[in-house]
Each structure stands twice: as structure tokens, then as C-alpha cells.
Tab-separated table of C-alpha atoms and ligand atoms in Angstrom:
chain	number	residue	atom	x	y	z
A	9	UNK	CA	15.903	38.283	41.932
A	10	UNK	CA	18.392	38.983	39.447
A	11	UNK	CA	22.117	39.092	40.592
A	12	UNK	CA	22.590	42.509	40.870
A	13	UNK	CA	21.137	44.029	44.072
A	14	UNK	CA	22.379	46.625	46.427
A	15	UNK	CA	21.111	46.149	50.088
A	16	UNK	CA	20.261	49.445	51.987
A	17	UNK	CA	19.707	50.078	55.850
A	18	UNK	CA	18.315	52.878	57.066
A	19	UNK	CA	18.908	53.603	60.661
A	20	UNK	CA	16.830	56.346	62.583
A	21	UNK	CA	17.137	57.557	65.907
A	22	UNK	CA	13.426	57.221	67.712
A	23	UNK	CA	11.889	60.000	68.905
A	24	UNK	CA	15.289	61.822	68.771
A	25	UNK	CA	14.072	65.680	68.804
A	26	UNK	CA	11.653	65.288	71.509
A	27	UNK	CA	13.959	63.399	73.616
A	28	UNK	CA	16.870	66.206	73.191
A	29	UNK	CA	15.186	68.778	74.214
A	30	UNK	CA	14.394	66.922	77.456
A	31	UNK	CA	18.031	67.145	78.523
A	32	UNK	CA	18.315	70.941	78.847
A	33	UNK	CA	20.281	73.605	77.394
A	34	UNK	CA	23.780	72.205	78.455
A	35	UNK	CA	23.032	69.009	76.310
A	36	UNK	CA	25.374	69.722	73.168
A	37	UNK	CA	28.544	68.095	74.559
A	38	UNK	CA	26.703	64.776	75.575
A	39	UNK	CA	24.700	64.737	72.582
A	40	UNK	CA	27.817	64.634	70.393
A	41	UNK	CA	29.702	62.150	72.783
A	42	UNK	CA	26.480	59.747	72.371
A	43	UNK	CA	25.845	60.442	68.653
A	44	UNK	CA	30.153	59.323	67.916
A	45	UNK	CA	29.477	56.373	70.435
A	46	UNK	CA	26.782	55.195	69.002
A	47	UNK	CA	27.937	55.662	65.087
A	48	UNK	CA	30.997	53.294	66.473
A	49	UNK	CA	28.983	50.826	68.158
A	50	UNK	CA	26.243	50.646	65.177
A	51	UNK	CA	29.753	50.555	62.474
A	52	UNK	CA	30.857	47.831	65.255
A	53	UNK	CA	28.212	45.180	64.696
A	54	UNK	CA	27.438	45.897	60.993
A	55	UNK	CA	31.005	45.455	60.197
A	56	UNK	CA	31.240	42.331	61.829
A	57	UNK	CA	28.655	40.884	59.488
A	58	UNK	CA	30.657	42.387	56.660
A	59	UNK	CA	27.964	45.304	56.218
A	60	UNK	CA	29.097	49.176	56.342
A	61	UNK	CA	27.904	52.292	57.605
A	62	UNK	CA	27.768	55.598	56.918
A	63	UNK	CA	27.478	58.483	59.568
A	64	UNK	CA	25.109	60.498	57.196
A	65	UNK	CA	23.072	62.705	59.544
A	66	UNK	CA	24.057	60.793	62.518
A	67	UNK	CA	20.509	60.464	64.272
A	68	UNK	CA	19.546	58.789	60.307
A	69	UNK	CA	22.480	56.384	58.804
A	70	UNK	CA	22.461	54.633	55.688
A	71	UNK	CA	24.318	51.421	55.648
A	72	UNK	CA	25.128	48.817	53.061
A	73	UNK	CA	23.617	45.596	54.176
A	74	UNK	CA	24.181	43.132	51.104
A	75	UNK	CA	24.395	39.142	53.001
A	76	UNK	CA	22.356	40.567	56.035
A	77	UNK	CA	19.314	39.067	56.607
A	78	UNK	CA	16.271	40.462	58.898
A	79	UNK	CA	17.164	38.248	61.972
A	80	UNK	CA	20.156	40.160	62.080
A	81	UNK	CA	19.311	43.232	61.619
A	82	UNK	CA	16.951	42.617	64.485
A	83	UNK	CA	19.563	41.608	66.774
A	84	UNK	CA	21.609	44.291	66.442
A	85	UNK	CA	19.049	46.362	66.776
A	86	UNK	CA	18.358	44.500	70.145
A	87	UNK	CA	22.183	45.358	71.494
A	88	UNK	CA	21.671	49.309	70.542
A	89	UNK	CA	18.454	49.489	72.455
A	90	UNK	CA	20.112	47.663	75.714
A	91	UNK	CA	23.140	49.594	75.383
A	92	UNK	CA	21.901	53.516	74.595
A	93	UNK	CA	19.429	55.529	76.295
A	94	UNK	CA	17.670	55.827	72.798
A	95	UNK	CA	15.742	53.146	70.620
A	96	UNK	CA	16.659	52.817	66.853
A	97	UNK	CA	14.206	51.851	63.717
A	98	UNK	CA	15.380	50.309	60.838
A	99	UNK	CA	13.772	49.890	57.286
A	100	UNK	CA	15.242	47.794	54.859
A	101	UNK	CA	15.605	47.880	51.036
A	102	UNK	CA	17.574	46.884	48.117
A	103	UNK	CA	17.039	47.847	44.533
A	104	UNK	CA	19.777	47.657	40.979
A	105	UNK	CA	20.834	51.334	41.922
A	106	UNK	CA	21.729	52.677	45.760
A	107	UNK	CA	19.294	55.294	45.077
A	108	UNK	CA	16.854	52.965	44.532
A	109	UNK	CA	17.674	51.038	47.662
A	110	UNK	CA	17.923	53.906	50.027
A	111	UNK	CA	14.648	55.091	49.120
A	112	UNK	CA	12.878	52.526	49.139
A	113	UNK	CA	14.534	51.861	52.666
A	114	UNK	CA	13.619	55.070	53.392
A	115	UNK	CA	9.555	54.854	52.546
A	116	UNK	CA	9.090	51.380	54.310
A	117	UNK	CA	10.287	53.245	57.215
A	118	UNK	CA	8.294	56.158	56.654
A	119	UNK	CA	5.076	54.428	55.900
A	120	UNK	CA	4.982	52.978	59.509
A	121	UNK	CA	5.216	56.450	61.224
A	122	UNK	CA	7.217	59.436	61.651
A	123	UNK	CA	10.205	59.700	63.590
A	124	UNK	CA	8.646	61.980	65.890
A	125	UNK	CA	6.049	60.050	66.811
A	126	UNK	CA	5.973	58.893	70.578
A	127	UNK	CA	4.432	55.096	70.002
A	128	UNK	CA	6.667	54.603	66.424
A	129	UNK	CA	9.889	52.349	68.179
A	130	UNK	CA	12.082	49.743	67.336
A	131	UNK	CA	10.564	49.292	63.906
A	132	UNK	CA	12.181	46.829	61.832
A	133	UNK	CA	10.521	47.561	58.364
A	134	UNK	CA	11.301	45.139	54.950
A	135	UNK	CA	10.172	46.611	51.559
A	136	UNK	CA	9.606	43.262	49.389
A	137	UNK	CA	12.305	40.764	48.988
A	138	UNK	CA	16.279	41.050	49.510
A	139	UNK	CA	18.828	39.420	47.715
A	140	UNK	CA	20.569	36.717	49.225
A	141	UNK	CA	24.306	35.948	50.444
A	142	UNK	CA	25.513	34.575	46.570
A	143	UNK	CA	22.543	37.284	45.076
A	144	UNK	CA	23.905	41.208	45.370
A	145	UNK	CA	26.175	42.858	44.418
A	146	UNK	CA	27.907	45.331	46.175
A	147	UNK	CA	30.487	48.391	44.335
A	148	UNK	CA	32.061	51.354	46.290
A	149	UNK	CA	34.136	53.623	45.079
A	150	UNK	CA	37.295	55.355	46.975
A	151	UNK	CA	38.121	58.609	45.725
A	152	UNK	CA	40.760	60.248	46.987
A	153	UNK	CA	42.244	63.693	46.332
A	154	UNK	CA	46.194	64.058	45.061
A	155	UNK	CA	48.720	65.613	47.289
A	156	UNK	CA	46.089	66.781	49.604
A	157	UNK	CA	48.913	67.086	52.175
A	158	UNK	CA	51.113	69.137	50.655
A	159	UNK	CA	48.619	71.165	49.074
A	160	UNK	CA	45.784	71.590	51.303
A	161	UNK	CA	46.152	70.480	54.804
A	162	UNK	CA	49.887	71.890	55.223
A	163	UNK	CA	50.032	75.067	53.137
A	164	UNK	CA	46.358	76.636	54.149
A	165	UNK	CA	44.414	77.061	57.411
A	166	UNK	CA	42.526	73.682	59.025
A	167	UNK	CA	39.366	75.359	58.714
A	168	UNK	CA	40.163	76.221	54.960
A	169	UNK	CA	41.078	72.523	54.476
A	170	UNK	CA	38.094	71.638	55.563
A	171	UNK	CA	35.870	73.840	53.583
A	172	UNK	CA	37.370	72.787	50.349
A	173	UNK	CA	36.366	69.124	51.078
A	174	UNK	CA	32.772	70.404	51.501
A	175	UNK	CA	32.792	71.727	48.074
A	176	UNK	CA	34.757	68.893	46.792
A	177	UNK	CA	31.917	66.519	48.366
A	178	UNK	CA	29.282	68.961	46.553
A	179	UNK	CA	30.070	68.742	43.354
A	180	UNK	CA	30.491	64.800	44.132
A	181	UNK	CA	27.050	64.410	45.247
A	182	UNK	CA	25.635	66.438	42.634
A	183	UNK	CA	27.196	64.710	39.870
A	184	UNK	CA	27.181	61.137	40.834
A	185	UNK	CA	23.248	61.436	42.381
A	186	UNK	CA	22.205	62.836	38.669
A	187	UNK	CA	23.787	58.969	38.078
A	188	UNK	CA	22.282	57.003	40.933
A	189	UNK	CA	25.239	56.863	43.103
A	190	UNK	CA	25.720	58.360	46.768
A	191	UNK	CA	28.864	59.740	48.142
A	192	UNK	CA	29.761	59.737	51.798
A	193	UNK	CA	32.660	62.242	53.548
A	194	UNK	CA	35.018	59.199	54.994
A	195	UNK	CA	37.220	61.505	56.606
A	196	UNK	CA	41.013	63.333	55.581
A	197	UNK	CA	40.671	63.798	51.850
A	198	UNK	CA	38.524	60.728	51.124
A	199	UNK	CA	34.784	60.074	50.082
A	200	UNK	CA	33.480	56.563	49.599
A	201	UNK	CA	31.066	56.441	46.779
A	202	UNK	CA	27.842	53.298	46.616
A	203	UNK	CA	28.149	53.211	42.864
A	204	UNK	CA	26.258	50.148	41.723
A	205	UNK	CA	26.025	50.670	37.679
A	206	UNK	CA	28.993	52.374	37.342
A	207	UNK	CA	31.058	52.651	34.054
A	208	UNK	CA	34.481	53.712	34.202
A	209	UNK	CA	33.767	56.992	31.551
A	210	UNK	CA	31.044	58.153	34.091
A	211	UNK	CA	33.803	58.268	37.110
A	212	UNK	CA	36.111	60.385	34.840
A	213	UNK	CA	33.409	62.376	33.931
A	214	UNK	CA	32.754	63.115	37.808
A	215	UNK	CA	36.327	63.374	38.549
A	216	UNK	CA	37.102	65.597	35.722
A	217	UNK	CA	33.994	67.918	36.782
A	218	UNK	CA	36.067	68.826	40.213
A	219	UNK	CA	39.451	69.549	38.452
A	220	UNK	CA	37.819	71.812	36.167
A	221	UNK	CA	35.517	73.538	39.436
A	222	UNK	CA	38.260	73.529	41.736
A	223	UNK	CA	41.235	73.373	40.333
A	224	UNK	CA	42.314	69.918	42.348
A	225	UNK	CA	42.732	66.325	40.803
A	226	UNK	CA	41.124	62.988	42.110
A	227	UNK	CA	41.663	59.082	41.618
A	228	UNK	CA	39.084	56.896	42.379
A	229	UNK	CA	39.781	53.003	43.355
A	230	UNK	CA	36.743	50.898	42.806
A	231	UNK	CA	35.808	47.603	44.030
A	232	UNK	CA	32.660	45.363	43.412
A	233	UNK	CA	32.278	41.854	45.450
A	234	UNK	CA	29.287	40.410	47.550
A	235	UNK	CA	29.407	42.508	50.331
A	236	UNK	CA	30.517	46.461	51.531
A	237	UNK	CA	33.763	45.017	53.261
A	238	UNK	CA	34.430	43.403	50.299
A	239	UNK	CA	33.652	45.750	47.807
A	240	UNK	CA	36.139	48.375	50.241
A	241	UNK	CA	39.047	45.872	50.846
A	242	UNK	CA	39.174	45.826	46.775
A	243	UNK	CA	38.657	49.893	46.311
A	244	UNK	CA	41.324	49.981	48.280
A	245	UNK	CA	43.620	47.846	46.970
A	246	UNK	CA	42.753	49.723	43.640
A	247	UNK	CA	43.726	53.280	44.949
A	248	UNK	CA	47.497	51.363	45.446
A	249	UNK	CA	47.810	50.366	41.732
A	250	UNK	CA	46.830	53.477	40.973
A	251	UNK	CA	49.664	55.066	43.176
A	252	UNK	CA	51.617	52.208	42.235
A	253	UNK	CA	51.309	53.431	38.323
A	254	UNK	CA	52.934	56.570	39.118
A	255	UNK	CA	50.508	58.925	37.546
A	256	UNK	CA	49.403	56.721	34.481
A	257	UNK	CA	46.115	55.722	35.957
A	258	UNK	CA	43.689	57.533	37.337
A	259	UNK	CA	40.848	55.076	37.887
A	260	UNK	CA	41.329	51.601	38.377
A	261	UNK	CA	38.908	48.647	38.924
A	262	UNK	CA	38.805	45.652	41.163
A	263	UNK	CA	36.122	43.395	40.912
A	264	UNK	CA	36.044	39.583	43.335
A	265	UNK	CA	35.983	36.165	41.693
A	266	UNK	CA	32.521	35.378	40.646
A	267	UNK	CA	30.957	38.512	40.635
A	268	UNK	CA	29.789	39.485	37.333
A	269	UNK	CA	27.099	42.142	35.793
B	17	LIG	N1	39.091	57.258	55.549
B	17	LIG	C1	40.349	57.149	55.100
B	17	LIG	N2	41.185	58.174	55.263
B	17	LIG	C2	42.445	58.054	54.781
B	17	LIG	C3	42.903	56.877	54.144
B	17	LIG	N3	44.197	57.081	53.761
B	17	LIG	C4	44.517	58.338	54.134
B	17	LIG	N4	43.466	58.943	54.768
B	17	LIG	C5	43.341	60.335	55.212
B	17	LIG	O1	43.643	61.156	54.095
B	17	LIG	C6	44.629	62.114	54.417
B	17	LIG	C7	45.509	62.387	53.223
B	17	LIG	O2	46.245	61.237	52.902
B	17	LIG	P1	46.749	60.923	51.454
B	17	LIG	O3	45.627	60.987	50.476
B	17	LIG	O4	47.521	59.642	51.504
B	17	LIG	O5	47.758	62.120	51.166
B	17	LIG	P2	48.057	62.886	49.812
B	17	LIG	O6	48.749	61.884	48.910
B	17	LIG	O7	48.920	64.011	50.214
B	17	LIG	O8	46.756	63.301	49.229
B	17	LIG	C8	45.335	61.487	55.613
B	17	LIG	O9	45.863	62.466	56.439
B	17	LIG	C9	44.212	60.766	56.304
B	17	LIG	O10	43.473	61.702	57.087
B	17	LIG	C10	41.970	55.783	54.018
B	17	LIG	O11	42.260	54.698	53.470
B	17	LIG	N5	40.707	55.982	54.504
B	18	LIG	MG1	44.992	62.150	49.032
């Protein structure tokens, strides 16, 4: 396998609809209590192995998995089933492009069964090789929107706020999905972006494409190491040397020793 692989989960809820509907019509509040505890507990363990995860739909995540092998995978799946009154699937995949990885994650997954279906549990589905610890290659970006505070959340109503990050987050996904990349809502005024392929000219494109919608500017800090913890630590530290630079950058790139094209 050549060097630079993304590693996809997918995580799906078994049975979920059927199993809803069970608890009644009062269920809403417990469904949401169970659907944050279990994002946390699933974030929990990935984490831990260095992997991330997004919410997504919450009863179907997507998480980047680079330097976690199946045995994992099946053990954490093992703690969520002991732990939660639900069972989880997971299908595996990894490809040069996220898009590539999550659906190919997606159709192993799919090919054993739908989600619905009463005897489809605890699936743990592989689609063909994945890279290995030293083998992937892992690049988010962290985009972040400028003086969100003082120009969004304390001069117009919450729910306001709130709607202009939903288009914000539109045009995102439209623009970087027509360039194989997935963006995720991380909360406040920030959207985490699985980028693998990346060139710095197609961020500003993106970026440029909300200012001129919207009427709002963006920075994006980008990193690329071995796995998503890495690859977030270094976005991270990228958004500061853009702040740091005082307006002269608005895109800046981190990438960890060793990890090349
Ligand atoms: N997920 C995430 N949220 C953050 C982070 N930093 C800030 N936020 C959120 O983003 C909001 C805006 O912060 P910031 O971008 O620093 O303010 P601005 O300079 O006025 O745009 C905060 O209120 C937080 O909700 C971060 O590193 N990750
Ligand atoms: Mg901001």
C-alpha cells in the first residue's frame, strides 16, 4: 500500500429505528441524553488510540481510524455493547481520498445487511487491506471564522448565530466534497475538514467562496501526521501562527516529521 491512506470508521447504531419506537412517545429527552453519552464514550476510546470522531448523524459516525487495527476496533466495540442498551456495527475502509474511505466503509457495511434488520448486529466489516501504523496519512483542516464573537454571537440573536454556521457549513460541504474532502460542524464557529489531497490554492478557493456568499472571512489551520490526533494537535497549532501573523496569513500548513506525499 502506498503511503498515503486515510482510514475511515463507520459507526451505526443497530436496529436503531425499531428499537426507538419501542420506548414510547415520551422518548425524545432520553434518546438525546443516550445519543450525547454515547458520542462521548465512542470519542472516549477512539481518542485514546489517537483516532477521532465525528458526531455526523449521531446513530451513524464517521471516524478517522489511521494506526487502528481490527482487534481494536473490535474491542471497543465490545465496551459500547456492555455499556449501552444498543449494539453498534462497524465497517472499515481506507482509500487516497476521505471520500473514498468513507464509502467504501460505508458499502462493506452495507453489503452485510441493513441497519434495520433484526439479525444484522455487532458487525465488524473490513473492505480489503488498511494501511499500517508508519503507512497513512492523516490531514484535517481547522477552519475557523474571524471575529465570530464580536460579529455574530454578540451583536445578533443565538438562534441567528446559529443559522449562519449552517450556511457557512453548506457552502463548505459543497465545495470541498466536489474536491474529495468532508467537513464536520466542531462546535462555536469551527468546522474540522478530512482533507487528504489538499493543495493550499484549493482551501483559498473554498474559503474565498464563503466571503464572497456570505459576506464573512475564514482561516483555515491544517495539519497532516500519522494519525487524526496528530493531524489536529498540528491544525491547531497552525490556526495560532495564523493569529500570530496578525492578518498576513490566512492559511497556514503544518505537516509532522516524516510524513511526506
Ligand atoms: N471546537 C472548537 N471550538 C473552539 C475552539 N476555539 C474556540 N472555539 C469556539 O469558537 C468560538 C469563537 O471563538 P474564536 O474563533 O476564538 O473567536 P473569534 O476570534 O471572535 O472568531 C468560541 O466561543 C468557542 O465556542 C477550538 O479550538 N475548537
Ligand atoms: Mg473564530
Amino acid at each position: 500500500m502506498t503511503k498515503s491512506h486515510i482510514q475511515i470508521t463507520l459507526i451505526q447504531i443497530d436496529n436503531y429505528g425499531p428499537w426507538t419506537r419501542r420506548l414510547g412517545p415520551d422518548r425524545e429527552p432520553d434518546l438525546q441524553i443516550l445519543q450525547s453519552k454515547l458520542y462521548a464514550e465512542i470519542q472516549r476510546l477512539f481518542s485514546l488510540k489517537r483516532g477521532f470522531v465525528f458526531y455526523g448523524r449521531f446513530d451513524n459516525m464517521l471516524a478517522v481510524t489511521n494506526g487502528i487495527d481490527v482487534n481494536v476496533h473490535r474491542k471497543i466495540q465490545e465496551r459500547i455493547c456492555e455499556r449501552f442498551p444498543i449494539t453498534i456495527s462497524l465497517g472499515i475502509g481506507a482509500g487516497v481520498y476521505p471520500t473514498e474511505a468513507q464509502e467504501k466503509a460505508s458499502r462493506v457495511l452495507q453489503d452485510q445487511g441493513g441497519s434495520q434488520l433484526e439479525e444484522r448486529r455487532k458487525v465488524l466489516a473490513v473492505d480489503g487491506q488498511l494501511p499500517s501504523t508508519l503507512d497513512g496519512l492523516v490531514q484535517i483542516a481547522h477552519i475557523d471564522v474571524n471575529d465570530s464573537t464580536s460579529k455574530i454571537t454578540d451583536t445578533i440573536p443565538a438562534y441567528n448565530a446559529f443559522t449562519t454556521m449552517l450556511k457557512v457549513h453548506d457552502i463548505l460541504a459543497k465545495e470541498f466534497l466536489s474536491r474529495n474532502a468532508l467537513v464536520f460542524f466542531a462546535g462555536g464557529d469551527n468546522f474540522l475538514v478530512v482533507s487528504n489531497g489538499l493543495k493550499e490554492a484549493e482551501y483559498d478557493q473554498v474559503l474565498k467562496c464563503v466571503s464572497g456568499q456570505l459576506h464573512l472571512s475564514l482561516k483555515a489551520g491544517i495539519g497532516r501526521g500519522r494519525s487524526a490526533v496528530e493531524a489536529l494537535s498540528l491544525a491547531s497549532r497552525a490556526l495560532d501562527k495564523i493569529r500570530s501573523s496578525k492578518g498576513n496569513e490566512s492559511i497556514h500548513i503544518l505537516s509532522a516529521p516524516l510524513v511526506d506525499n
